[in-house]
Coordinates of C-alpha atoms in Angstrom, one line a residue:
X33 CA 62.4 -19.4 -55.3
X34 CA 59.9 -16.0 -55.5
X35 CA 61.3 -13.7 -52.6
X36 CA 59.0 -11.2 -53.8
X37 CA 56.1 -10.7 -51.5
X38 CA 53.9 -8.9 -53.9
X39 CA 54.5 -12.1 -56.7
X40 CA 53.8 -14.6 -53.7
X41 CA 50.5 -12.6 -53.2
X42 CA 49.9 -13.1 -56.7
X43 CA 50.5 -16.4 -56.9
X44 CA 48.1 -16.8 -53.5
X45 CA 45.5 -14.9 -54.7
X46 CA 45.4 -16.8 -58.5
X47 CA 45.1 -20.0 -56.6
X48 CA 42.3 -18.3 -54.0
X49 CA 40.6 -17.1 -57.3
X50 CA 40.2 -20.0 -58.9
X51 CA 39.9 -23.0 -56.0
X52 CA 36.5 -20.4 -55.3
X53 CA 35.8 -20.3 -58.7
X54 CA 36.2 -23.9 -59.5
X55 CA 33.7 -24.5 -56.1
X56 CA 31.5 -21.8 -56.2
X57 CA 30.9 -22.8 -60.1
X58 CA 30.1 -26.6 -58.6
X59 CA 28.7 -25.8 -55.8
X60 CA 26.5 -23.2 -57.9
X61 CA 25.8 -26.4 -60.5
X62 CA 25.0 -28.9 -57.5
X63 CA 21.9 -26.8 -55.6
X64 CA 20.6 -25.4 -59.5
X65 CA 20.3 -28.8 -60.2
X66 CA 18.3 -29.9 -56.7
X67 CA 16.5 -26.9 -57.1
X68 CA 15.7 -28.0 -60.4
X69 CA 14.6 -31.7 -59.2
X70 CA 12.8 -30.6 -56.8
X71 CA 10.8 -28.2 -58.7
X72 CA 10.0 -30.9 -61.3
X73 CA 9.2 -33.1 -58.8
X74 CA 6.2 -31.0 -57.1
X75 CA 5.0 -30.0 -60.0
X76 CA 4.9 -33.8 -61.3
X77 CA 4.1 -35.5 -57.8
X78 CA 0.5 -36.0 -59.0
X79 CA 1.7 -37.6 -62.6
X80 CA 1.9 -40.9 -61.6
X81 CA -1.8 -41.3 -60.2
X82 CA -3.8 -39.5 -63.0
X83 CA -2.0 -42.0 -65.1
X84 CA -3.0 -44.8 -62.7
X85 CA -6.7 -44.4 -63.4
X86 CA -6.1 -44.0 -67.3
X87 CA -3.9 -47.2 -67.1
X88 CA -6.8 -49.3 -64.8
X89 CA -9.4 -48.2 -67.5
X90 CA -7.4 -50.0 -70.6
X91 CA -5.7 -52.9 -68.6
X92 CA -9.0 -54.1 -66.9
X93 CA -11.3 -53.8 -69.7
X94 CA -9.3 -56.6 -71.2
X95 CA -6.4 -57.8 -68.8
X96 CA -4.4 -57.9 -71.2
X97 CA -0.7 -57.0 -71.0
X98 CA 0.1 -56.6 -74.1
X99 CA -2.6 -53.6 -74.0
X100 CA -0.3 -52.4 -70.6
X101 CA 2.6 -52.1 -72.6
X102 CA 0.5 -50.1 -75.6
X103 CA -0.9 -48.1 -72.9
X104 CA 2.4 -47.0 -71.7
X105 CA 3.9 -46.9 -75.3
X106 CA 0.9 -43.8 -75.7
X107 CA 1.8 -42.2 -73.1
X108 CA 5.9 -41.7 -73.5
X109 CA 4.0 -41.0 -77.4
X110 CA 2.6 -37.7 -75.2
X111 CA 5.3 -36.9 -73.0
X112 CA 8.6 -38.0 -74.1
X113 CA 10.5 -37.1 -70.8
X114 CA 9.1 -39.4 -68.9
X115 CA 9.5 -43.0 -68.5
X116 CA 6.5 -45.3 -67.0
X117 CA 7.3 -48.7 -65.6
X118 CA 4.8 -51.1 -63.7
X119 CA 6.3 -52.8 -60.5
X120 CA 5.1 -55.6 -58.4
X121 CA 4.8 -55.3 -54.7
X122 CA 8.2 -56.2 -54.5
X123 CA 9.8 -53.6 -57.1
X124 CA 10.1 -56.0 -59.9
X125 CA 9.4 -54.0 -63.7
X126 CA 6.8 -55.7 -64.9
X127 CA 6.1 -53.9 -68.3
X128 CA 8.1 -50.7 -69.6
X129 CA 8.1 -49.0 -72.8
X130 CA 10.6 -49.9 -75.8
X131 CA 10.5 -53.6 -76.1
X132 CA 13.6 -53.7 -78.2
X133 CA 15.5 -51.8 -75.0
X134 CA 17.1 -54.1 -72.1
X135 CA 16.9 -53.4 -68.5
X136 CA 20.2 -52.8 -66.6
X137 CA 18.4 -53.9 -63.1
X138 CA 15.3 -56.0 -63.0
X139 CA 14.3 -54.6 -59.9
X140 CA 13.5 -50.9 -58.4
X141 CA 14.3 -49.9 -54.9
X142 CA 11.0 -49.8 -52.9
X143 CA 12.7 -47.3 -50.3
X144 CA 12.7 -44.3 -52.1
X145 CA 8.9 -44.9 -53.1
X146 CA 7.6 -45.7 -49.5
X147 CA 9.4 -42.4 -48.7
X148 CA 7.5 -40.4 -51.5
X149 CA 3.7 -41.9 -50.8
X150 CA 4.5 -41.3 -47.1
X151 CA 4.7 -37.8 -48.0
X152 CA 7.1 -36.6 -45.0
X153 CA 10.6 -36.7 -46.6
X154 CA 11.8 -33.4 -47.8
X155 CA 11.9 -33.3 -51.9
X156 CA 13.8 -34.2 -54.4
X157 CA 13.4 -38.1 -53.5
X158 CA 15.9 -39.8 -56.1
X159 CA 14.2 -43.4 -57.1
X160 CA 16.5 -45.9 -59.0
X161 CA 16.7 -46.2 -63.0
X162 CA 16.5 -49.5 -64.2
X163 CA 17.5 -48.7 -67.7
X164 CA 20.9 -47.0 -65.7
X165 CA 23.0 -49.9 -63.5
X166 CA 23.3 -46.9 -60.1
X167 CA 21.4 -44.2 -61.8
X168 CA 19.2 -42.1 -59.9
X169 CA 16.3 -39.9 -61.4
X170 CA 13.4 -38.0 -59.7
X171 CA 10.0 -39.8 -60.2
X172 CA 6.4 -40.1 -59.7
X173 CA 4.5 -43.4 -58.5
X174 CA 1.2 -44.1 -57.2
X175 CA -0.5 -47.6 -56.5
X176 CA -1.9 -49.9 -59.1
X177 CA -4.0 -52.8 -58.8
X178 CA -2.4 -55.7 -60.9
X179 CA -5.8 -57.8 -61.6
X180 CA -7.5 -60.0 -59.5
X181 CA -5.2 -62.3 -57.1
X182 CA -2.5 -60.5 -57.2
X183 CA -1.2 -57.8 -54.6
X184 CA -0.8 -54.0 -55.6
X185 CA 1.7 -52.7 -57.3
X186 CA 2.9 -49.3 -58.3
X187 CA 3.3 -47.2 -61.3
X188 CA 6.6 -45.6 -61.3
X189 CA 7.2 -42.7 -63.9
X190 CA 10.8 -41.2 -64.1
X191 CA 10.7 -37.7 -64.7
X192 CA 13.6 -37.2 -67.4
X193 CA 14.2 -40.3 -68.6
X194 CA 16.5 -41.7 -71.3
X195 CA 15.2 -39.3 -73.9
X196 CA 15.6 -36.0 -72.0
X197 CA 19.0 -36.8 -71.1
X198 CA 20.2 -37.2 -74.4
X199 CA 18.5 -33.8 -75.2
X200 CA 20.5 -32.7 -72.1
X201 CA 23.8 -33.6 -73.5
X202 CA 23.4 -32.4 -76.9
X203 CA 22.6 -28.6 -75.3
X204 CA 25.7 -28.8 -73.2
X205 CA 27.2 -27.0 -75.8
X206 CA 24.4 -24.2 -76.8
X207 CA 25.6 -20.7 -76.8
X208 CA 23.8 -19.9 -73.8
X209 CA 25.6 -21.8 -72.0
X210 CA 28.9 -21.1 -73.7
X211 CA 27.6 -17.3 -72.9
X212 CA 27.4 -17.9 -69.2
X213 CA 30.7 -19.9 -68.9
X214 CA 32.2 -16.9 -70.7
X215 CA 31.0 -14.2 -68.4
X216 CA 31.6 -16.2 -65.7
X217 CA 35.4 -16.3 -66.6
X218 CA 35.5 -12.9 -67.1
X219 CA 33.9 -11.9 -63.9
X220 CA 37.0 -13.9 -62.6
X221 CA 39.5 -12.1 -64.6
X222 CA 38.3 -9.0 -63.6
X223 CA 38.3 -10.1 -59.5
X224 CA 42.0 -11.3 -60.4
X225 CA 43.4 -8.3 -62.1
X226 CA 41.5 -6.0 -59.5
X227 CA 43.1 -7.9 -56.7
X228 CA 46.1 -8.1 -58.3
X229 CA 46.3 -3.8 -58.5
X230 CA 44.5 -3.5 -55.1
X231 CA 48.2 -5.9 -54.2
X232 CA 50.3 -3.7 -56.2
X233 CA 48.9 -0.6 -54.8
X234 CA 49.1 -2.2 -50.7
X235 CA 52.9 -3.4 -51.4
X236 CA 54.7 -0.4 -53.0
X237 CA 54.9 1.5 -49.6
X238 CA 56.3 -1.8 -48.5
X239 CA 58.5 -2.0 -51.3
X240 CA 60.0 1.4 -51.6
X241 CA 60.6 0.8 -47.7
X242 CA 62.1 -2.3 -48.3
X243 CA 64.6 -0.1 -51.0
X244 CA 65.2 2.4 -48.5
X245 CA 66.2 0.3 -46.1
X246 CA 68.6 -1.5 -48.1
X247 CA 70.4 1.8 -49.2
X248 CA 70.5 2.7 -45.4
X249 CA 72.4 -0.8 -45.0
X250 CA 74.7 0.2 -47.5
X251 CA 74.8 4.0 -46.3
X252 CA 74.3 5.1 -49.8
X253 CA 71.9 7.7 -49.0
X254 CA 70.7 9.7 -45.5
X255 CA 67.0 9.1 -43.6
X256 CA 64.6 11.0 -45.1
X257 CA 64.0 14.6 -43.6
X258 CA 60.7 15.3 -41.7
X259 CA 60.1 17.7 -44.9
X260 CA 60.3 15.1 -47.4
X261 CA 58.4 12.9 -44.5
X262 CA 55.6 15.3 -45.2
X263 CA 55.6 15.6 -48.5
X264 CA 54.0 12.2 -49.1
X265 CA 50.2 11.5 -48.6
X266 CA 49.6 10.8 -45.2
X267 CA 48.9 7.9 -44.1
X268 CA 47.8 5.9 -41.0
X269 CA 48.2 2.1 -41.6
X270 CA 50.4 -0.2 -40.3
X271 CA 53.1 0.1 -43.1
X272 CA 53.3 4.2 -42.9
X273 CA 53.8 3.8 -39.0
X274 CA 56.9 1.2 -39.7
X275 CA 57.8 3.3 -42.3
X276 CA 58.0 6.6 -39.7
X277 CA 59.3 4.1 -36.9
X278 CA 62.2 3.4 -39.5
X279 CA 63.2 7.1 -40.4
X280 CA 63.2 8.0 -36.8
X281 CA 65.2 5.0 -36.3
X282 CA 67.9 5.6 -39.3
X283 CA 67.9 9.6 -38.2
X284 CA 68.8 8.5 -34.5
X285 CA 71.0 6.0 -35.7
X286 CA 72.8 8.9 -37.9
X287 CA 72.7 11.0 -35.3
X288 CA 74.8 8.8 -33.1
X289 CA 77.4 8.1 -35.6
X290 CA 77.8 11.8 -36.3
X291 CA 78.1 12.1 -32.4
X292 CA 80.3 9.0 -32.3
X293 CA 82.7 10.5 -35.2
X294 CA 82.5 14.2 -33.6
X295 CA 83.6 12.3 -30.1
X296 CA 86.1 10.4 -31.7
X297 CA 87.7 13.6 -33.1
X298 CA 87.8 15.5 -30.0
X299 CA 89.4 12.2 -28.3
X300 CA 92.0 12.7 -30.7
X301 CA 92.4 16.1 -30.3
X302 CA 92.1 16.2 -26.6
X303 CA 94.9 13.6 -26.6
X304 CA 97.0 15.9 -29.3
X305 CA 96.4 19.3 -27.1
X306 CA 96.8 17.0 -23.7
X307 CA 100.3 15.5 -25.4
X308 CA 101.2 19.4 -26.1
X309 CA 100.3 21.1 -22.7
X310 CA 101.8 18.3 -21.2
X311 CA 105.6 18.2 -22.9
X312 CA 105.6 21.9 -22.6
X313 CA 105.6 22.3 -18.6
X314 CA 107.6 19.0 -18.5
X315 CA 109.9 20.6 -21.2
X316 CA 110.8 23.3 -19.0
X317 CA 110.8 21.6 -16.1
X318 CA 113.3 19.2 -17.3
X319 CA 115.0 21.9 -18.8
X320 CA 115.9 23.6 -15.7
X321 CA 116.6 20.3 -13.6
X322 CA 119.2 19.1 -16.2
X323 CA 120.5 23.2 -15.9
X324 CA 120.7 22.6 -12.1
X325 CA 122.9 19.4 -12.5
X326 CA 125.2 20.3 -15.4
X327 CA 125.6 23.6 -13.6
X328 CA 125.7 22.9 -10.1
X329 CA 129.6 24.1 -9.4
X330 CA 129.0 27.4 -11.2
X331 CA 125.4 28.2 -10.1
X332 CA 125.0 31.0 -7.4
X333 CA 122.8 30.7 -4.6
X334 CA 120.4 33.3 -6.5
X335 CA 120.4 31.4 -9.6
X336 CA 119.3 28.3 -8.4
X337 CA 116.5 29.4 -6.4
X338 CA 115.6 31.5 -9.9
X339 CA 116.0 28.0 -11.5
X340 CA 113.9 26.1 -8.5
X341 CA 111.2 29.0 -8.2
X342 CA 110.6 28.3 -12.6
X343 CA 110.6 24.3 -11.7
X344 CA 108.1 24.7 -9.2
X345 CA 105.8 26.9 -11.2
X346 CA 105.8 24.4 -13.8
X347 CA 105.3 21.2 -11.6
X348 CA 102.2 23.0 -10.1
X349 CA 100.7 23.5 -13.4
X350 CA 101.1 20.3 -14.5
X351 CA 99.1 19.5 -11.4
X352 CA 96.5 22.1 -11.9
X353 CA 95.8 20.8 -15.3
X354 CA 95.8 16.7 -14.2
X355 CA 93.3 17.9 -12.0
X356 CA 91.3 20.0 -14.6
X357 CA 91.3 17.1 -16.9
X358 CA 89.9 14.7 -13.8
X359 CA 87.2 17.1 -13.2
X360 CA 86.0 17.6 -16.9
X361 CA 86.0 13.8 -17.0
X362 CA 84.1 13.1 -13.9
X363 CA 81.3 16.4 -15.5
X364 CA 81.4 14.0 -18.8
X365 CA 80.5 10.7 -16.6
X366 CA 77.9 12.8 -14.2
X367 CA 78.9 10.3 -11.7
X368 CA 78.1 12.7 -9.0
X369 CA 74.3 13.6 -8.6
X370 CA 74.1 17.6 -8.2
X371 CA 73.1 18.2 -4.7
X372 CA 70.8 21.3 -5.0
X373 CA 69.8 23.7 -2.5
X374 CA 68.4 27.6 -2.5
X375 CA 71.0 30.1 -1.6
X376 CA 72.0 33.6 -1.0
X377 CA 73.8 35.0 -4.4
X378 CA 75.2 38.2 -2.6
X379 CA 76.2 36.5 -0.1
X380 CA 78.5 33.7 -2.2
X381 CA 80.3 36.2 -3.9
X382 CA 81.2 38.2 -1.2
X383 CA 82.9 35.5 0.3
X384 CA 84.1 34.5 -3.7
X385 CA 85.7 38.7 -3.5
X386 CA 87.1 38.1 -0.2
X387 CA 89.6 35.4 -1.3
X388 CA 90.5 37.4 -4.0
X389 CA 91.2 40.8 -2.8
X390 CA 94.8 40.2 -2.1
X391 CA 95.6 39.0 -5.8
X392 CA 93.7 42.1 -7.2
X393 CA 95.3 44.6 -5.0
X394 CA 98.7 43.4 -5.5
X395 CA 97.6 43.4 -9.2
X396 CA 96.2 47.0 -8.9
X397 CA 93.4 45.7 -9.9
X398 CA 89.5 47.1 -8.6
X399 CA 86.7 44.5 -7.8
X400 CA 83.4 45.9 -8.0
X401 CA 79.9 43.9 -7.0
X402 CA 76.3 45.7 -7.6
X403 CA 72.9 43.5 -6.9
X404 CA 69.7 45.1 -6.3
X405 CA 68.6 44.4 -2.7
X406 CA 65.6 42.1 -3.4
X407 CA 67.4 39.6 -5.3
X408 CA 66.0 36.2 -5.1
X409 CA 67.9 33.0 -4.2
X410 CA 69.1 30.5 -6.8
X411 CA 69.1 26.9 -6.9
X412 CA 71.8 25.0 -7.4
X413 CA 74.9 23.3 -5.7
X414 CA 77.3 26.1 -3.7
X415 CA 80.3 24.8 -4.2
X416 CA 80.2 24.3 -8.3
X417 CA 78.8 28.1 -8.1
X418 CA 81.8 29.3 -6.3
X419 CA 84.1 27.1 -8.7
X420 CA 82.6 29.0 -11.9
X421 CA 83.0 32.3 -10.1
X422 CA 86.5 31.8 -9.1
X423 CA 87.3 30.6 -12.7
X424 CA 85.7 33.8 -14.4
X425 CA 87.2 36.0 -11.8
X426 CA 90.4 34.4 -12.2
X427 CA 90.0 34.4 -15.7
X428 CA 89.3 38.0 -15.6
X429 CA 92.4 39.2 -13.7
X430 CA 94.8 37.4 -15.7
X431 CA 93.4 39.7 -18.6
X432 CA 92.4 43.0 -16.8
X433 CA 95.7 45.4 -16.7
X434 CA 97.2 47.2 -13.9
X435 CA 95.0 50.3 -12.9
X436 CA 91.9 48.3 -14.7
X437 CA 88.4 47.1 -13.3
X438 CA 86.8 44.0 -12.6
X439 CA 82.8 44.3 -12.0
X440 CA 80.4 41.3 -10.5
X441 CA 76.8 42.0 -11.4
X442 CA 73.8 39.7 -10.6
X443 CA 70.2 40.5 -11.4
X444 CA 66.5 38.8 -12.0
X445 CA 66.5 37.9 -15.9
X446 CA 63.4 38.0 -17.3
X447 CA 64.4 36.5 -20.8
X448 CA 65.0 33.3 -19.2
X449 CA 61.5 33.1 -17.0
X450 CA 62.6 32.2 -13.2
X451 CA 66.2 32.9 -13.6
X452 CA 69.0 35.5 -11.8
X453 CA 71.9 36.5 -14.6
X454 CA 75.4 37.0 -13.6
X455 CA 77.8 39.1 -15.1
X456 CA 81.7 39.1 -14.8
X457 CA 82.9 42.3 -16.7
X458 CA 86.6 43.4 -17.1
X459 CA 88.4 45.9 -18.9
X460 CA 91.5 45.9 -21.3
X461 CA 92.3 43.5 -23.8
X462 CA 89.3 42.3 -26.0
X463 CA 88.3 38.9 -27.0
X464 CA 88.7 38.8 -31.4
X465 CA 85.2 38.1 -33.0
X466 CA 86.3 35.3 -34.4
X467 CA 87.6 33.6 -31.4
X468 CA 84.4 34.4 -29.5
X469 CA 82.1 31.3 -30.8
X470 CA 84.9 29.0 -29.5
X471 CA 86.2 30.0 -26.1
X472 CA 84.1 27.5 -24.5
X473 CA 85.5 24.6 -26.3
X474 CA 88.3 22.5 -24.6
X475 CA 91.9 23.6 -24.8
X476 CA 90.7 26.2 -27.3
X477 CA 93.0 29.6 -27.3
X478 CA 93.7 32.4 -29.2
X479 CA 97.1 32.9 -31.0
X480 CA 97.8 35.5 -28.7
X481 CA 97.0 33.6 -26.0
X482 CA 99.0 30.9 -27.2
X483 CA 101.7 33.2 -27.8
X484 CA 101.9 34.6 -24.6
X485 CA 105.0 33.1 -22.8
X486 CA 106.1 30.1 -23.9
X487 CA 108.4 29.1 -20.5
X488 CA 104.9 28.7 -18.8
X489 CA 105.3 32.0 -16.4
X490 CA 102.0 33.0 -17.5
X491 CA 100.2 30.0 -18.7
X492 CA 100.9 28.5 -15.5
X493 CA 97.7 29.8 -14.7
X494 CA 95.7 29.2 -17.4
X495 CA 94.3 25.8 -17.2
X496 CA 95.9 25.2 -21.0
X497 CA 92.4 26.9 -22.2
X498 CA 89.9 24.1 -20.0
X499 CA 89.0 26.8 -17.2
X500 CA 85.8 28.1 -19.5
X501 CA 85.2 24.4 -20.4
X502 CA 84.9 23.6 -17.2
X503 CA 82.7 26.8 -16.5
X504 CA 80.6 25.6 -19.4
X505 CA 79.8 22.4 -18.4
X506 CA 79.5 23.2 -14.7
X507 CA 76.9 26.1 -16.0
X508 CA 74.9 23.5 -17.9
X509 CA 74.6 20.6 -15.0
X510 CA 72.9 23.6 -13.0
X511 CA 70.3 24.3 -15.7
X512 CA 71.5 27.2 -16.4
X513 CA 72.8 29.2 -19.5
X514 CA 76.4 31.0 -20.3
X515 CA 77.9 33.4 -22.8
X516 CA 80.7 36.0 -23.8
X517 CA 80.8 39.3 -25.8
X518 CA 83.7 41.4 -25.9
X519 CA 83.8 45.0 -27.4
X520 CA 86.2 48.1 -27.3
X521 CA 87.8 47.6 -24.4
X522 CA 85.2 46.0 -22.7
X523 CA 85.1 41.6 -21.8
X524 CA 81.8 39.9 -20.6
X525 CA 81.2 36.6 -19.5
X526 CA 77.5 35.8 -18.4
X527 CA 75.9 32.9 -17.3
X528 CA 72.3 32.3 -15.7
X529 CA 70.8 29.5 -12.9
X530 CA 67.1 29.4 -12.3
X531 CA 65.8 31.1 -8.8
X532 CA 64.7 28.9 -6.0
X533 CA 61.5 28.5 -6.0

């Protein structure tokens, strides 16, 4: 079976090629020769009665018909393609030429020759041969009078008779016509093989997409680039807009593997680091609870609420932390719609300061906010602003030391068009450079973060490294922007919303 569409083509346009050439040769054959019959026949349709009169001359100045047949015996002598015959009234041949010749019908159809001397029918007007049993030949005929008594009858001359067909078919195989059949199959040769190119040429792009899609199937190579796209002519048909449908197609489809297989690898590392901060808190936890039992006749009152107090830490960071891990979940699923609405940025985080006052003084840490006095509103939903602001601020004070400074700035930002930038700026310990492109990723900390009390005192706090994840993706569901650069002493984190409008 031929699966190839170009062969099928082929094979479509050889049999196209030559069922046209086969008719158009015929059908070119069939009108030369009525063309030809008809021309003959005009030019001869006065033949038959300027033979008449020389005829009625001979045959009545004796009546004799033996002198008919001499009469018509000279004549064919002058003009050998034709062929006289003298019919009754009825069509009967009364005398023809060649004696020694029989007749294959006795009779002529009288149809064709009322047709002719009515002179109304369109020419060429085929008249039967009587030498041919159902041959047809253009003639001539004209009235005759057939001697006193007797009704008319008619003198019928066929135009290309016996004689000038055998001359016919001894010059079907002259050169010129051998000539013409020969340029007439290489006109048809040439049609083919151009066809067959102008095929090849319209089926490679279909081809060579054909190719490309079956390495995609077999992901043996990636969708072409849009530079290699452009590369190639440009085109506009039908076949370079499937093949551009295609590569946008595999690149999308590539696209969502690599985000499938990227997703899949933080599944399994969100459920190695969840496993981790998990067991640790639960560690201790159970640690201490099995202390409390095994220990419960020696333990002094001090002791166990020491013992209790490091229990209870623990249990409430394993809470804070199943409920981080609900609320990054819900921010993946945007199952909420954000209900946005202009408000006053001085005035949330004054009342974001206020709540934290008391854990900064006891910290001996200063809180500082500074905001020109024409600042715009923002848009966006209050209370996922005030949750980003009491995670950076938290996250600041956990890394500001005693005697240190926490600043709040807010201003118009003019690199992000309509926006207001915020600022969270803390001294003491610096982020490294190399940790700074990740601290927004999930459950992403430093080493000496990581380091920093294993029993969970400090960590309790931390959100096991999700708090700027969830700042991040709270950030981003408000339009807006966040970063982080941390220098000599110096930590900021930034993030931008767009001003109400």
């Amino acid at each position: 079976m031929i699966r190839s569409l170009y062969a099928r083509l082929a094979i479509v346009l050889v049999g196209v090629v030559v069922l046209v050439g086969a008719a158009g040769i015929g059908v070119t054959m069939a009108l030369n020769a009525v063309w030809v019959h008809e021309v003959r026949q005009q030019a001869s349709a006065s033949l038959a009665g300027q033979l008449v009169r020389a005829i009625d001359d001979a045959y009545a100045s004796d009546g004799d018909p033996v002198a008919l047949r001499r009469e018509l015996e000279r004549i064919t002598l002058i003009d050998h393609v034709i062929e006289p015959y003298v019919l009754d009234a009825s069509g009967r041949v009364l005398a023809f030429t060649g004696a020694d010749r029989t007749l294959a019908s006795e009779r002529v159809s009288l149809a064709p020759i009322r047709a002719f001397l009515g002179g109304r029918a369109s020419l060429p007007i085929m008249g039967d041969d009587p030498r041919e049993a159902g041959g047809t030949k253009i003639f001539s005929v004209a009235p005759m009078s057939l001697g006193a008594g007797r009704d008319p009858g008619y003198l019928y001359v066929l135009v290309g008779g016996e004689v000038h067909d055998s001359v016919v078919r001894a010059l079907r195989g002259s050169y010129v016509l051998r000539l013409a059949a020969l340029v007439g199959l290489a006109a048809l040769l040439i049609g083919l093989s151009g066809g067959l190119v102008g095929f090849f040429l319209l089926t490679r792009p279909l081809h060579a997409l054909t190719e490309e899609v079956e390495r995609f199937r077999r992901a043996e190579v990636m969708p072409r680039t849009d530079l290699e796209a452009t590369a190639e002519p440009v085109r506009t048909d039908e076949i370079a807009r499937l093949s551009g449908a295609f590569d946008h197609m595999a690149a999308r489809v590539r696209e969502q593997v690599t985000t499938l297989t990227e997703r899949d690898a933080l599944r399994r590392e969100l459920v190695a680091d969840v496993s981790h901060d998990l067991r640790t808190p639960l560690a201790v936890l159970r640690g201490y609870l099995e202390t409390m039992r095994m220990k419960e006749a020696t333990l002094g009152r001090a002791e166990r609420l020491d013992y209790l107090g490091v229990a209870q830490r623990n249990a409430e960071r394993l809470d804070g932390l199943i409920d981080t891990l609900f609320e990054l979940a819900r921010l993946d699923a945007r199952d909420a719609p954000i209900d946005a609405e202009p408000f006053s940025v001085a005035e949330l985080v004054q009342d974001v300061l206020a709540s934290l006052t008391l854990a900064a003084r006891d910290q001996g840490t200063e809180l500082r906010f500074s905001s020109p006095p024409d600042l715009p509103f923002v848009r966006g939903e209050i209370a996922l602003i005030e949750r980003v602001l009491v995670n950076l601020l938290g996250n600041a004070l956990r890394h500001t030391p005693a005697d240190g400074r926490v600043e709040i700035g807010a201003a118009s930002h003019n690199d992000d068009g309509e926006a207001v930038r915020f600022s969270i700026i803390n001294t003491g310990e610096t982020i490294p450079g190399a940790d700074l492109p990740y601290v927004f990723e999930r459950f992403y900390r430093s080493d000496t973060s990581r380091s920093r009390d294993e029993t969970g005192m400090d960590a309790a706090t931390s959100n096991a490294g999700l708090g700027l994840s969830i700042v991040k993706a709270l950030v981003e569901s408000q339009h807006g922007r966040v970063g982080v650069q941390s220098a000599s002493g110096r930590t900021e984190f930034w993030f931008t919303l767009p001003r109400a409008e």
